[in-house]
Amino acid sequence: MAGPNYGMPAFHRYTMADLRPTMPDPRCDPQFPLANYWPVYLGNFWCDVYQQHAARIQEYFGSKGLLVRMVFGRNPACDPYFYEQRRCNCYDFLVYFVSRQDAENAVYYCNREMYYGHRLNVLSGRTPAPFDTSTSAKHTLAQPDRMKITEQGFERYIADTAGARVRCIVRHSKEDFLVQYASFEDRNNAIKNCNIAMPGLIAISQTKQRFLEQSVEMEIMQWVQENPSFMNMLPPDNVLQALLMGHLQNIDQSWKTVVKVDRIWDLKLRGRKHHRRSIDRSISTRAMQLFGVACSFVHLVTEQVAHERQQRRERRKAKKIKRRQEIKKFIKNPLNR
């Protein structure tokens, strides 16, 4: 059994007996193969070689003094988000620890920490963590095929344009970002200044985890049956030996200094002026209807001004038509030359 000082912040020296916990989580069916282990949901984990994800996750948490036993990644055929994650090399997993205290420490100390320039989402793997709807919003990209940005890229855009602080950001599709801000004011500032995405509401039942253990339990059971060695998964030798000895200096921690985030190009709407303005008006209308926020990027005009502009456009168009007709007439009548 794990004691109160298990894992971080005071590094614990593990023993081989710790690898086989015997006290099941009361939330689980005792017959469930992983009932004695404690999972966290790990989201937005950057990994350029997917086959190496388990070792890298174990190295990351090992550098924190935490022993990871199993790492579960969903079957791509069952995961609606997998291919979007593969495009940006940021994935999500269930990570199993040997004690409740280790799992709680992982959530407390590692959630929102930077890993190769991407902020991690580290949350409970069995208990839903809902969004706070009073400080949250959904942002739907207006031009998703052109704006291929990661969660971290969108967060940087929001910080640069509005100075808004983010508490959690999750991408649920190619075009949708679900964001919980630090405060009500941060959310409204983001909506006020974001002209590349349509704001929307987040359902009260929406969780920050893309999946929980209970929603993938059948996948886990099938994986355990097909790969019995899954239950014997251990960290790389150097990590395991460091945790058994209580010395963590030899564990690679390059993720602290190396940033693997694509350059964020100037994110602006593309297209003709009237098309961009139409999108601006749509975003502004939605922001006012749903959040009562007046967007700062929309230049509102009175009906009189809009009518005068339309008249000027029609006069310019009429002049062009008249000029073309004169040119044609001149060409057809050479005697007028």
CSV table of C-alpha atoms in Angstrom, one decimal:
chain,number,residue,atom,x,y,z
A,1,MET,CA,0.0,0.0,0.0
A,2,ALA,CA,1.1,3.5,-0.7
A,3,GLY,CA,1.8,5.9,2.2
A,4,PRO,CA,0.9,9.6,2.5
A,5,ASN,CA,4.3,10.6,1.1
A,6,TYR,CA,4.2,8.3,-1.9
A,7,GLY,CA,5.7,9.8,-5.1
A,8,MET,CA,6.1,13.5,-5.4
A,9,PRO,CA,6.5,16.2,-4.0
A,10,ALA,CA,8.8,14.3,-1.5
A,11,PHE,CA,10.3,11.6,-3.8
A,12,HIS,CA,9.5,8.2,-2.6
A,13,ARG,CA,11.9,5.2,-3.0
A,14,TYR,CA,9.8,2.5,-4.5
A,15,THR,CA,10.1,-1.2,-3.9
A,16,MET,CA,9.4,-4.1,-6.1
A,17,ALA,CA,6.3,-4.8,-3.9
A,18,ASP,CA,4.9,-1.5,-5.0
A,19,LEU,CA,4.6,-2.7,-8.5
A,20,ARG,CA,1.7,-5.0,-7.5
A,21,PRO,CA,-0.8,-3.0,-5.5
A,22,THR,CA,-3.5,-5.1,-3.8
A,23,MET,CA,-6.1,-2.5,-2.7
A,24,PRO,CA,-8.8,-2.0,-5.4
A,25,ASP,CA,-10.3,1.4,-6.2
A,26,PRO,CA,-13.8,1.3,-4.7
A,27,ARG,CA,-15.1,2.9,-7.8
A,28,CYS,CA,-14.2,-0.2,-9.8
A,29,ASP,CA,-15.6,-3.7,-10.2
A,30,PRO,CA,-13.0,-5.8,-8.2
A,31,GLN,CA,-12.9,-8.2,-11.2
A,32,PHE,CA,-11.7,-5.5,-13.6
A,33,PRO,CA,-8.0,-6.2,-14.4
A,34,LEU,CA,-6.9,-2.7,-13.6
A,35,ALA,CA,-9.1,-2.2,-10.5
A,36,ASN,CA,-6.0,-2.0,-8.2
A,37,TYR,CA,-4.4,0.8,-10.3
A,38,TRP,CA,-5.2,4.5,-10.4
A,39,PRO,CA,-5.5,6.2,-13.8
A,40,VAL,CA,-5.2,9.7,-14.9
A,41,TYR,CA,-6.3,11.1,-18.3
A,42,LEU,CA,-3.3,12.6,-20.1
A,43,GLY,CA,-4.2,14.9,-23.0
A,44,ASN,CA,-2.2,17.0,-25.5
A,45,PHE,CA,1.0,14.8,-25.0
A,46,TRP,CA,3.4,15.6,-27.8
A,47,CYS,CA,5.1,12.6,-29.4
A,48,ASP,CA,6.6,12.6,-32.9
A,49,VAL,CA,7.0,8.8,-32.9
A,50,TYR,CA,3.7,7.3,-31.7
A,51,GLN,CA,5.2,3.9,-31.1
A,52,GLN,CA,7.4,5.4,-28.4
A,53,HIS,CA,4.6,7.1,-26.5
A,54,ALA,CA,4.6,4.7,-23.5
A,55,ALA,CA,8.3,5.0,-22.8
A,56,ARG,CA,8.2,8.8,-23.1
A,57,ILE,CA,5.2,9.1,-20.8
A,58,GLN,CA,7.0,6.9,-18.2
A,59,GLU,CA,10.1,9.0,-18.5
A,60,TYR,CA,8.2,12.2,-18.1
A,61,PHE,CA,6.4,11.1,-14.9
A,62,GLY,CA,9.5,9.3,-13.7
A,63,SER,CA,11.3,12.6,-13.8
A,64,LYS,CA,8.7,13.8,-11.3
A,65,GLY,CA,9.4,10.8,-9.0
A,66,LEU,CA,6.2,9.0,-10.1
A,67,LEU,CA,6.1,5.3,-11.2
A,68,VAL,CA,3.9,4.6,-14.2
A,69,ARG,CA,2.8,1.0,-14.7
A,70,MET,CA,0.6,0.9,-17.7
A,71,VAL,CA,-0.2,3.3,-20.6
A,72,PHE,CA,-3.4,2.8,-22.6
A,73,GLY,CA,-3.9,4.5,-26.0
A,74,ARG,CA,-7.2,4.0,-27.9
A,75,ASN,CA,-7.5,1.9,-31.0
A,76,PRO,CA,-7.4,4.5,-33.9
A,77,ALA,CA,-10.4,2.8,-35.5
A,78,CYS,CA,-12.5,3.6,-32.3
A,79,ASP,CA,-11.1,7.0,-31.6
A,80,PRO,CA,-12.9,9.8,-33.6
A,81,TYR,CA,-10.1,12.3,-32.6
A,82,PHE,CA,-7.1,10.1,-33.4
A,83,TYR,CA,-6.4,11.3,-36.9
A,84,GLU,CA,-6.6,15.0,-35.9
A,85,GLN,CA,-4.2,14.2,-33.1
A,86,ARG,CA,-1.8,12.4,-35.4
A,87,ARG,CA,-1.7,15.5,-37.7
A,88,CYS,CA,-0.3,17.6,-34.9
A,89,ASN,CA,1.5,14.8,-33.0
A,90,CYS,CA,-0.5,15.5,-29.8
A,91,TYR,CA,-2.3,12.5,-28.3
A,92,ASP,CA,-4.3,11.5,-25.2
A,93,PHE,CA,-3.9,8.4,-23.0
A,94,LEU,CA,-4.9,6.7,-19.8
A,95,VAL,CA,-1.8,6.5,-17.5
A,96,TYR,CA,-2.0,4.0,-14.6
A,97,PHE,CA,-0.2,4.6,-11.3
A,98,VAL,CA,0.2,2.2,-8.4
A,99,SER,CA,-1.5,4.4,-5.7
A,100,ARG,CA,-4.2,6.9,-5.3
A,101,GLN,CA,-1.7,9.4,-3.9
A,102,ASP,CA,0.5,9.1,-7.0
A,103,ALA,CA,-2.5,9.8,-9.3
A,104,GLU,CA,-3.6,12.8,-7.3
A,105,ASN,CA,-0.1,14.2,-7.2
A,106,ALA,CA,0.2,13.7,-11.0
A,107,VAL,CA,-3.0,15.8,-11.5
A,108,TYR,CA,-2.0,18.5,-9.0
A,109,TYR,CA,1.6,19.0,-10.1
A,110,CYS,CA,1.5,18.1,-13.8
A,111,ASN,CA,-1.7,19.5,-15.1
A,112,ARG,CA,-1.0,22.5,-17.5
A,113,GLU,CA,2.7,21.9,-17.3
A,114,MET,CA,4.7,22.4,-20.5
A,115,TYR,CA,5.9,19.4,-22.4
A,116,TYR,CA,8.0,20.2,-25.4
A,117,GLY,CA,6.1,23.5,-25.6
A,118,HIS,CA,2.6,22.0,-25.3
A,119,ARG,CA,0.6,22.3,-22.1
A,120,LEU,CA,-0.6,19.0,-20.8
A,121,ASN,CA,-4.1,18.1,-19.6
A,122,VAL,CA,-3.7,15.8,-16.6
A,123,LEU,CA,-7.0,14.9,-15.0
A,124,SER,CA,-8.7,12.0,-13.3
A,125,GLY,CA,-9.1,9.0,-15.5
A,126,ARG,CA,-12.3,7.7,-13.7
A,127,THR,CA,-14.1,10.8,-12.5
A,128,PRO,CA,-15.5,13.4,-14.9
A,129,ALA,CA,-14.0,16.9,-14.8
A,130,PRO,CA,-16.7,19.2,-16.2
A,131,PHE,CA,-16.0,22.6,-17.7
A,132,ASP,CA,-17.1,25.7,-15.6
A,133,THR,CA,-19.6,27.0,-18.1
A,134,SER,CA,-19.5,30.5,-16.5
A,135,THR,CA,-15.9,31.0,-17.7
A,136,SER,CA,-15.9,28.7,-20.8
A,137,ALA,CA,-16.7,29.0,-24.5
A,138,LYS,CA,-16.5,26.9,-27.6
A,139,HIS,CA,-14.6,28.5,-30.5
A,140,THR,CA,-15.3,27.1,-34.0
A,141,LEU,CA,-12.7,28.1,-36.6
A,142,ALA,CA,-14.2,30.1,-39.5
A,143,GLN,CA,-11.6,28.7,-41.9
A,144,PRO,CA,-10.5,25.3,-40.4
A,145,ASP,CA,-8.9,24.0,-43.6
A,146,ARG,CA,-6.5,26.9,-43.7
A,147,MET,CA,-5.9,27.4,-40.0
A,148,LYS,CA,-4.3,24.1,-39.0
A,149,ILE,CA,-3.3,25.0,-35.5
A,150,THR,CA,-2.9,23.0,-32.3
A,151,GLU,CA,-4.4,23.7,-28.9
A,152,GLN,CA,-1.2,25.5,-27.9
A,153,GLY,CA,-1.3,27.6,-31.1
A,154,PHE,CA,-4.8,28.7,-30.4
A,155,GLU,CA,-4.0,29.5,-26.8
A,156,ARG,CA,-1.1,31.6,-27.9
A,157,TYR,CA,-3.3,33.4,-30.4
A,158,ILE,CA,-5.8,34.2,-27.6
A,159,ALA,CA,-3.1,35.4,-25.3
A,160,ASP,CA,-1.6,37.7,-28.0
A,161,THR,CA,-4.8,39.2,-29.3
A,162,ALA,CA,-6.8,39.5,-26.0
A,163,GLY,CA,-4.4,38.8,-23.1
A,164,ALA,CA,-6.8,36.2,-21.9
A,165,ARG,CA,-5.6,33.5,-19.5
A,166,VAL,CA,-6.6,29.9,-20.2
A,167,ARG,CA,-7.2,27.2,-17.6
A,168,CYS,CA,-7.9,24.3,-20.0
A,169,ILE,CA,-8.2,23.9,-23.7
A,170,VAL,CA,-9.3,20.8,-25.6
A,171,ARG,CA,-9.7,20.3,-29.3
A,172,HIS,CA,-12.7,18.1,-30.1
A,173,SER,CA,-12.6,18.3,-33.9
A,174,LYS,CA,-10.8,19.9,-36.7
A,175,GLU,CA,-12.6,23.2,-36.2
A,176,ASP,CA,-13.7,23.2,-32.5
A,177,PHE,CA,-11.7,24.3,-29.4
A,178,LEU,CA,-13.3,24.1,-26.0
A,179,VAL,CA,-11.7,26.6,-23.6
A,180,GLN,CA,-12.1,27.3,-19.9
A,181,TYR,CA,-10.6,30.7,-19.0
A,182,ALA,CA,-9.2,31.9,-15.8
A,183,SER,CA,-12.1,34.3,-15.2
A,184,PHE,CA,-15.4,35.6,-16.7
A,185,GLU,CA,-13.5,38.7,-17.9
A,186,ASP,CA,-10.8,36.6,-19.6
A,187,ARG,CA,-13.5,34.7,-21.5
A,188,ASN,CA,-15.3,37.9,-22.6
A,189,ASN,CA,-12.0,39.5,-23.7
A,190,ALA,CA,-11.2,36.5,-25.8
A,191,ILE,CA,-14.6,36.5,-27.5
A,192,LYS,CA,-14.4,40.3,-28.0
A,193,ASN,CA,-11.1,40.1,-29.9
A,194,CYS,CA,-11.2,36.7,-31.6
A,195,ASN,CA,-12.2,37.2,-35.2
A,196,ILE,CA,-11.1,33.8,-36.6
A,197,ALA,CA,-13.6,31.6,-34.7
A,198,MET,CA,-17.3,31.6,-34.0
A,199,PRO,CA,-18.1,31.6,-30.3
A,200,GLY,CA,-20.5,29.1,-28.8
A,201,LEU,CA,-21.8,27.7,-25.5
A,202,ILE,CA,-20.4,24.6,-23.8
A,203,ALA,CA,-22.9,22.1,-22.4
A,204,ILE,CA,-23.0,21.7,-18.6
A,205,SER,CA,-22.3,17.9,-19.0
A,206,GLN,CA,-19.2,18.5,-21.2
A,207,THR,CA,-16.1,17.0,-19.6
A,208,LYS,CA,-12.5,18.1,-20.2
A,209,GLN,CA,-11.5,14.5,-20.8
A,210,ARG,CA,-12.1,13.2,-24.3
A,211,PHE,CA,-12.7,9.9,-22.7
A,212,LEU,CA,-12.8,8.2,-19.3
A,213,GLU,CA,-11.9,4.6,-18.3
A,214,GLN,CA,-15.6,3.6,-18.2
A,215,SER,CA,-16.1,4.7,-21.8
A,216,VAL,CA,-13.3,2.6,-23.1
A,217,GLU,CA,-13.5,-0.3,-20.7
A,218,MET,CA,-14.4,-2.8,-23.4
A,219,GLU,CA,-11.4,-1.7,-25.5
A,220,ILE,CA,-9.1,-2.1,-22.4
A,221,MET,CA,-10.5,-5.6,-21.7
A,222,GLN,CA,-9.9,-6.6,-25.4
A,223,TRP,CA,-6.4,-5.2,-25.3
A,224,VAL,CA,-5.5,-7.1,-22.1
A,225,GLN,CA,-6.8,-10.3,-23.6
A,226,GLU,CA,-4.9,-9.9,-26.8
A,227,ASN,CA,-1.8,-8.5,-25.2
A,228,PRO,CA,-1.3,-10.1,-21.7
A,229,SER,CA,2.1,-8.4,-21.5
A,230,PHE,CA,0.2,-5.1,-21.1
A,231,MET,CA,-0.3,-6.0,-17.4
A,232,ASN,CA,3.5,-6.4,-17.0
A,233,MET,CA,4.4,-3.1,-18.5
A,234,LEU,CA,7.3,-1.4,-16.8
A,235,PRO,CA,9.2,1.9,-17.3
A,236,PRO,CA,12.5,1.8,-19.2
A,237,ASP,CA,15.3,0.3,-17.1
A,238,ASN,CA,17.1,3.6,-16.3
A,239,VAL,CA,13.8,5.1,-15.1
A,240,LEU,CA,12.8,2.1,-13.0
A,241,GLN,CA,16.2,1.8,-11.4
A,242,ALA,CA,16.2,5.5,-10.6
A,243,LEU,CA,12.8,5.2,-8.9
A,244,LEU,CA,13.9,2.1,-7.0
A,245,MET,CA,17.0,3.9,-5.8
A,246,GLY,CA,15.4,7.3,-5.2
A,247,HIS,CA,17.9,9.1,-7.6
A,248,LEU,CA,16.3,10.9,-10.6
A,249,GLN,CA,19.3,12.8,-12.0
A,250,ASN,CA,19.9,10.4,-14.9
A,251,ILE,CA,16.3,10.7,-16.3
A,252,ASP,CA,16.2,12.7,-19.5
A,253,GLN,CA,14.3,16.0,-19.0
A,254,SER,CA,14.9,17.7,-22.4
A,255,TRP,CA,11.2,18.4,-22.6
A,256,LYS,CA,11.8,21.4,-20.3
A,257,THR,CA,14.0,23.3,-22.7
A,258,VAL,CA,13.2,22.0,-26.2
A,259,VAL,CA,10.1,23.4,-27.8
A,260,LYS,CA,8.3,21.4,-30.4
A,261,VAL,CA,5.6,23.9,-31.4
A,262,ASP,CA,5.1,24.9,-35.0
A,263,ARG,CA,5.5,28.6,-35.8
A,264,ILE,CA,2.3,30.4,-35.5
A,265,TRP,CA,1.7,32.4,-38.7
A,266,ASP,CA,-0.3,35.5,-38.9
A,267,LEU,CA,-3.8,34.2,-38.3
A,268,LYS,CA,-6.2,36.2,-40.3
A,269,LEU,CA,-9.3,35.5,-42.4
A,270,ARG,CA,-8.6,35.2,-46.1
A,271,GLY,CA,-10.8,36.1,-49.0
A,272,ARG,CA,-12.4,39.1,-50.5
A,273,LYS,CA,-13.2,42.1,-48.3
A,274,HIS,CA,-17.0,41.6,-48.3
A,275,HIS,CA,-16.5,37.9,-47.4
A,276,ARG,CA,-14.3,38.7,-44.4
A,277,ARG,CA,-16.7,41.4,-43.3
A,278,SER,CA,-19.6,38.9,-43.6
A,279,ILE,CA,-17.8,36.5,-41.3
A,280,ASP,CA,-16.9,39.3,-38.9
A,281,ARG,CA,-20.6,40.2,-38.7
A,282,SER,CA,-21.7,36.6,-38.1
A,283,ILE,CA,-19.1,36.2,-35.3
A,284,SER,CA,-20.2,39.6,-33.7
A,285,THR,CA,-23.9,38.7,-33.9
A,286,ARG,CA,-23.3,35.3,-32.2
A,287,ALA,CA,-21.1,36.9,-29.5
A,288,MET,CA,-23.8,39.4,-28.7
A,289,GLN,CA,-26.7,36.9,-28.7
A,290,LEU,CA,-25.0,34.2,-26.6
A,291,PHE,CA,-22.6,36.2,-24.4
A,292,GLY,CA,-23.7,39.8,-24.6
A,293,VAL,CA,-20.3,40.8,-25.8
A,294,ALA,CA,-19.7,43.5,-28.4
A,295,CYS,CA,-16.8,42.5,-30.6
A,296,SER,CA,-14.1,45.2,-31.1
A,297,PHE,CA,-13.1,44.1,-34.6
A,298,VAL,CA,-16.4,44.9,-36.3
A,299,HIS,CA,-16.9,48.3,-37.8
A,300,LEU,CA,-20.6,49.0,-37.5
A,301,VAL,CA,-22.1,51.6,-39.9
A,302,THR,CA,-25.5,53.2,-40.0
A,303,GLU,CA,-28.1,52.4,-42.6
A,304,GLN,CA,-27.6,55.8,-44.3
A,305,VAL,CA,-23.8,55.2,-44.7
A,306,ALA,CA,-24.4,51.7,-46.0
A,307,HIS,CA,-26.9,53.0,-48.5
A,308,GLU,CA,-24.5,55.7,-49.7
A,309,ARG,CA,-21.7,53.1,-50.1
A,310,GLN,CA,-24.0,50.9,-52.2
A,311,GLN,CA,-24.9,53.9,-54.4
A,312,ARG,CA,-21.2,54.7,-55.0
A,313,ARG,CA,-20.6,51.0,-55.9
A,314,GLU,CA,-23.5,51.1,-58.4
A,315,ARG,CA,-22.2,54.4,-60.0
A,316,ARG,CA,-18.7,52.9,-60.4
A,317,LYS,CA,-20.2,49.8,-62.0
A,318,ALA,CA,-22.3,51.9,-64.4
A,319,LYS,CA,-19.3,53.9,-65.4
A,320,LYS,CA,-17.4,50.8,-66.2
A,321,ILE,CA,-20.2,49.4,-68.3
A,322,LYS,CA,-20.5,52.7,-70.2
A,323,ARG,CA,-16.8,52.8,-70.9
A,324,ARG,CA,-16.8,49.3,-72.3
A,325,GLN,CA,-19.7,50.2,-74.6
A,326,GLU,CA,-17.8,53.2,-75.9
A,327,ILE,CA,-14.7,51.1,-76.6
A,328,LYS,CA,-16.7,48.5,-78.5
A,329,LYS,CA,-18.5,51.3,-80.5
A,330,PHE,CA,-15.1,52.9,-81.3
A,331,ILE,CA,-13.7,49.6,-82.6
A,332,LYS,CA,-16.7,48.8,-84.8
A,333,ASN,CA,-16.6,52.2,-86.5
A,334,PRO,CA,-13.1,52.8,-87.9
A,335,LEU,CA,-14.3,56.1,-89.5
A,336,ASN,CA,-14.5,57.6,-86.0
A,337,ARG,CA,-10.8,57.0,-85.4
